[in-house]
Amino acid sequence: MIFLWILLWFFIAVLLLLLLVLFLPFSLKLSYDKDFVAKIYFCGFRLFTTENMEKDGKKENKHKFKDKEKPKEKKKNIFLEAKEKLGFKGAVGYFGKIAKMLLNKLKWVLKHISFSQFRLNAVIASDDAANTAIRYGTVCCVAYPLLSYLFNISGCKAKEVNISADFDEKMCKFGFSCVVRAKLFFLAIAALKILFQYKKIRDVSFDE
């Protein structure tokens, strides 16, 4: 009987500890500059980072298949597939609608999440000046309303957004970084909702 009471109190203690962790504030630093990097902090201590995961994975694979290298299948790029079927303007508009839908579904969660140090830099370019101008206008028409909507919901502070057109370059460039602060409970809900929506669009077909 005493053993059962001890076991019961142990489970209660574990449950209370888990609940406490769920409502503790965490910081999430996100950045993208050719590679995506995510870092999780708690009380100033870094708990997790994806910074060296890809490099370590490449080194391990190189060591394993030093003699025989098998060609890897290229991952499906949803945007490029949409661009082929819908054109650049149609693809940007399509994913803009998805982003707006996702923001609407995350509206309640975003009110409990704090964004700061948000920086977005995008350079629109192509091999044709007229095409670059059209692409620049398309991106601005979609990006600025979405960002304004996000900032209004989350009360984002210290934001910097730069979208420009470069008529000398041929390739687009993109980079962003931001700091997200929230209790783990709300971060978990946001992650699950994003994952659920991602699964819906991952295998989408753009055939007419």
XYZ file of C-alpha atoms in Angstrom:
208
model
C 0.000 0.000 0.000
C 2.808 2.396 0.894
C 4.511 1.564 -2.401
C 1.346 2.523 -4.347
C 1.153 5.868 -2.514
C 4.797 6.579 -3.303
C 4.205 5.681 -6.955
C 1.111 7.905 -7.086
C 2.947 10.891 -5.600
C 5.824 10.277 -8.009
C 3.496 10.463 -11.022
C 1.836 13.578 -9.603
C 5.239 15.224 -9.134
C 6.270 14.344 -12.709
C 2.960 15.685 -14.059
C 3.331 18.950 -12.129
C 6.901 19.292 -13.379
C 5.780 18.818 -16.988
C 3.017 21.391 -16.540
C 5.532 23.809 -15.049
C 7.882 23.357 -17.999
C 5.043 23.938 -20.467
C 4.361 27.366 -18.975
C 7.973 28.517 -18.662
C 9.154 31.193 -21.136
C 11.485 30.110 -23.929
C 13.256 32.061 -26.673
C 13.554 30.857 -30.246
C 16.029 32.496 -32.620
C 15.338 31.855 -36.296
C 17.461 32.893 -39.244
C 17.874 32.081 -42.914
C 20.827 32.973 -45.125
C 21.283 30.149 -47.643
C 20.757 27.741 -44.699
C 18.011 27.709 -42.075
C 19.156 27.927 -38.447
C 17.019 27.596 -35.314
C 18.257 28.065 -31.750
C 16.284 27.494 -28.541
C 17.208 29.382 -25.367
C 15.987 29.197 -21.783
C 17.126 31.691 -19.148
C 19.982 32.730 -21.420
C 21.238 29.158 -21.912
C 21.160 27.580 -25.351
C 19.356 24.258 -25.239
C 19.287 23.313 -28.903
C 20.597 24.454 -32.282
C 20.388 23.193 -35.849
C 23.491 25.141 -36.867
C 25.924 22.221 -37.150
C 23.475 19.361 -37.730
C 23.604 19.542 -41.531
C 27.413 19.831 -41.585
C 27.799 16.852 -39.254
C 25.379 14.836 -41.374
C 27.341 15.583 -44.536
C 30.627 14.559 -42.887
C 29.118 11.303 -41.627
C 27.676 10.406 -45.010
C 30.974 11.214 -46.710
C 32.798 8.893 -44.336
C 30.310 6.049 -44.808
C 30.193 6.206 -48.575
C 33.765 7.177 -49.292
C 34.284 4.477 -51.901
C 30.804 4.332 -53.414
C 28.706 7.456 -53.551
C 25.092 7.003 -54.514
C 23.363 9.974 -56.138
C 20.709 11.418 -53.843
C 17.243 12.189 -55.087
C 16.558 15.884 -55.188
C 13.982 17.067 -52.697
C 10.726 18.337 -54.093
C 10.669 22.135 -54.282
C 7.011 23.099 -53.983
C 7.544 26.701 -55.048
C 9.463 25.778 -58.219
C 6.798 23.236 -59.142
C 4.081 25.840 -58.611
C 6.089 28.346 -60.657
C 6.273 25.900 -63.582
C 2.503 25.327 -63.550
C 1.179 28.729 -62.440
C 3.947 31.135 -63.365
C 5.844 33.340 -60.896
C 2.892 35.636 -60.192
C 0.480 32.730 -59.713
C 2.882 30.847 -57.434
C 3.510 33.887 -55.224
C -0.223 34.561 -55.007
C -0.950 30.917 -54.194
C 1.523 30.736 -51.319
C 0.415 34.168 -50.157
C -3.098 32.769 -49.702
C -1.694 29.790 -47.793
C 0.298 32.117 -45.524
C -2.792 34.253 -44.853
C -4.824 31.130 -44.036
C -2.080 29.921 -41.688
C -1.918 33.289 -39.912
C -5.682 33.192 -39.406
C -5.456 29.726 -37.868
C -2.587 30.862 -35.615
C -4.216 34.171 -34.673
C -5.038 33.146 -31.083
C -1.586 31.615 -30.567
C 0.238 34.612 -32.067
C -1.367 36.906 -29.495
C 0.604 35.003 -26.825
C 3.882 35.056 -28.762
C 6.279 37.990 -28.789
C 8.290 38.792 -31.936
C 11.317 41.078 -31.840
C 14.378 41.908 -33.928
C 12.483 40.888 -37.064
C 14.585 41.467 -40.171
C 13.669 40.545 -43.724
C 15.811 41.272 -46.769
C 14.696 40.230 -50.230
C 16.288 41.146 -53.554
C 14.145 40.432 -56.607
C 16.021 39.765 -59.840
C 15.769 37.934 -63.166
C 17.463 37.819 -66.560
C 15.050 40.449 -67.930
C 14.528 43.983 -66.546
C 10.814 44.100 -67.357
C 10.287 40.685 -65.760
C 12.197 41.851 -62.670
C 9.880 44.856 -62.311
C 6.785 42.651 -62.595
C 8.143 40.167 -60.049
C 9.061 42.979 -57.656
C 5.539 44.397 -57.808
C 4.017 40.940 -57.296
C 6.158 40.179 -54.238
C 5.453 43.588 -52.663
C 1.683 43.238 -53.187
C 1.705 39.894 -51.363
C 4.457 40.334 -48.754
C 3.682 43.746 -47.248
C -0.005 43.072 -46.390
C 0.932 39.688 -44.878
C 3.725 41.173 -42.766
C 1.505 44.048 -41.651
C -1.149 41.525 -40.594
C 1.457 39.474 -38.683
C 2.878 42.538 -36.927
C -0.578 43.757 -35.903
C -1.527 40.400 -34.397
C 1.721 39.755 -32.556
C 2.673 43.324 -31.678
C 6.108 42.835 -33.229
C 8.787 45.278 -32.098
C 12.052 46.344 -33.768
C 11.118 45.232 -37.270
C 13.057 45.907 -40.453
C 11.747 44.900 -43.883
C 13.657 45.596 -47.091
C 12.338 44.349 -50.429
C 14.159 45.711 -53.461
C 14.675 45.035 -57.152
C 18.127 44.528 -58.651
C 18.186 44.898 -62.432
C 21.833 43.859 -62.689
C 21.546 40.507 -60.923
C 19.904 37.403 -62.353
C 19.172 35.449 -59.161
C 16.855 36.411 -56.310
C 18.294 36.654 -52.808
C 16.448 36.173 -49.547
C 17.333 36.318 -45.866
C 15.552 36.828 -42.581
C 16.020 36.601 -38.832
C 13.817 37.071 -35.799
C 13.541 36.303 -32.094
C 10.404 34.597 -30.808
C 9.599 34.590 -27.101
C 6.736 32.568 -25.658
C 5.781 29.909 -23.181
C 6.543 26.405 -24.398
C 2.820 25.554 -24.385
C 2.031 28.154 -27.070
C 5.148 27.321 -29.093
C 4.108 23.658 -29.116
C 0.586 24.524 -30.297
C 1.972 26.748 -33.069
C 4.407 24.027 -34.181
C 1.651 21.393 -34.324
C -0.661 23.652 -36.341
C 2.103 24.530 -38.791
C 3.036 20.851 -39.164
C -0.614 19.912 -39.785
C -0.984 22.558 -42.501
C 2.386 21.633 -44.035
C 1.273 18.027 -44.468
C -1.766 19.307 -46.347
C 0.237 21.271 -48.927
C 3.350 19.052 -49.105
C 1.897 16.720 -51.741
C -0.262 19.306 -53.458
C -0.703 18.991 -57.225
C -0.788 22.079 -59.425
C -2.257 20.344 -62.448
C -5.237 22.178 -63.875
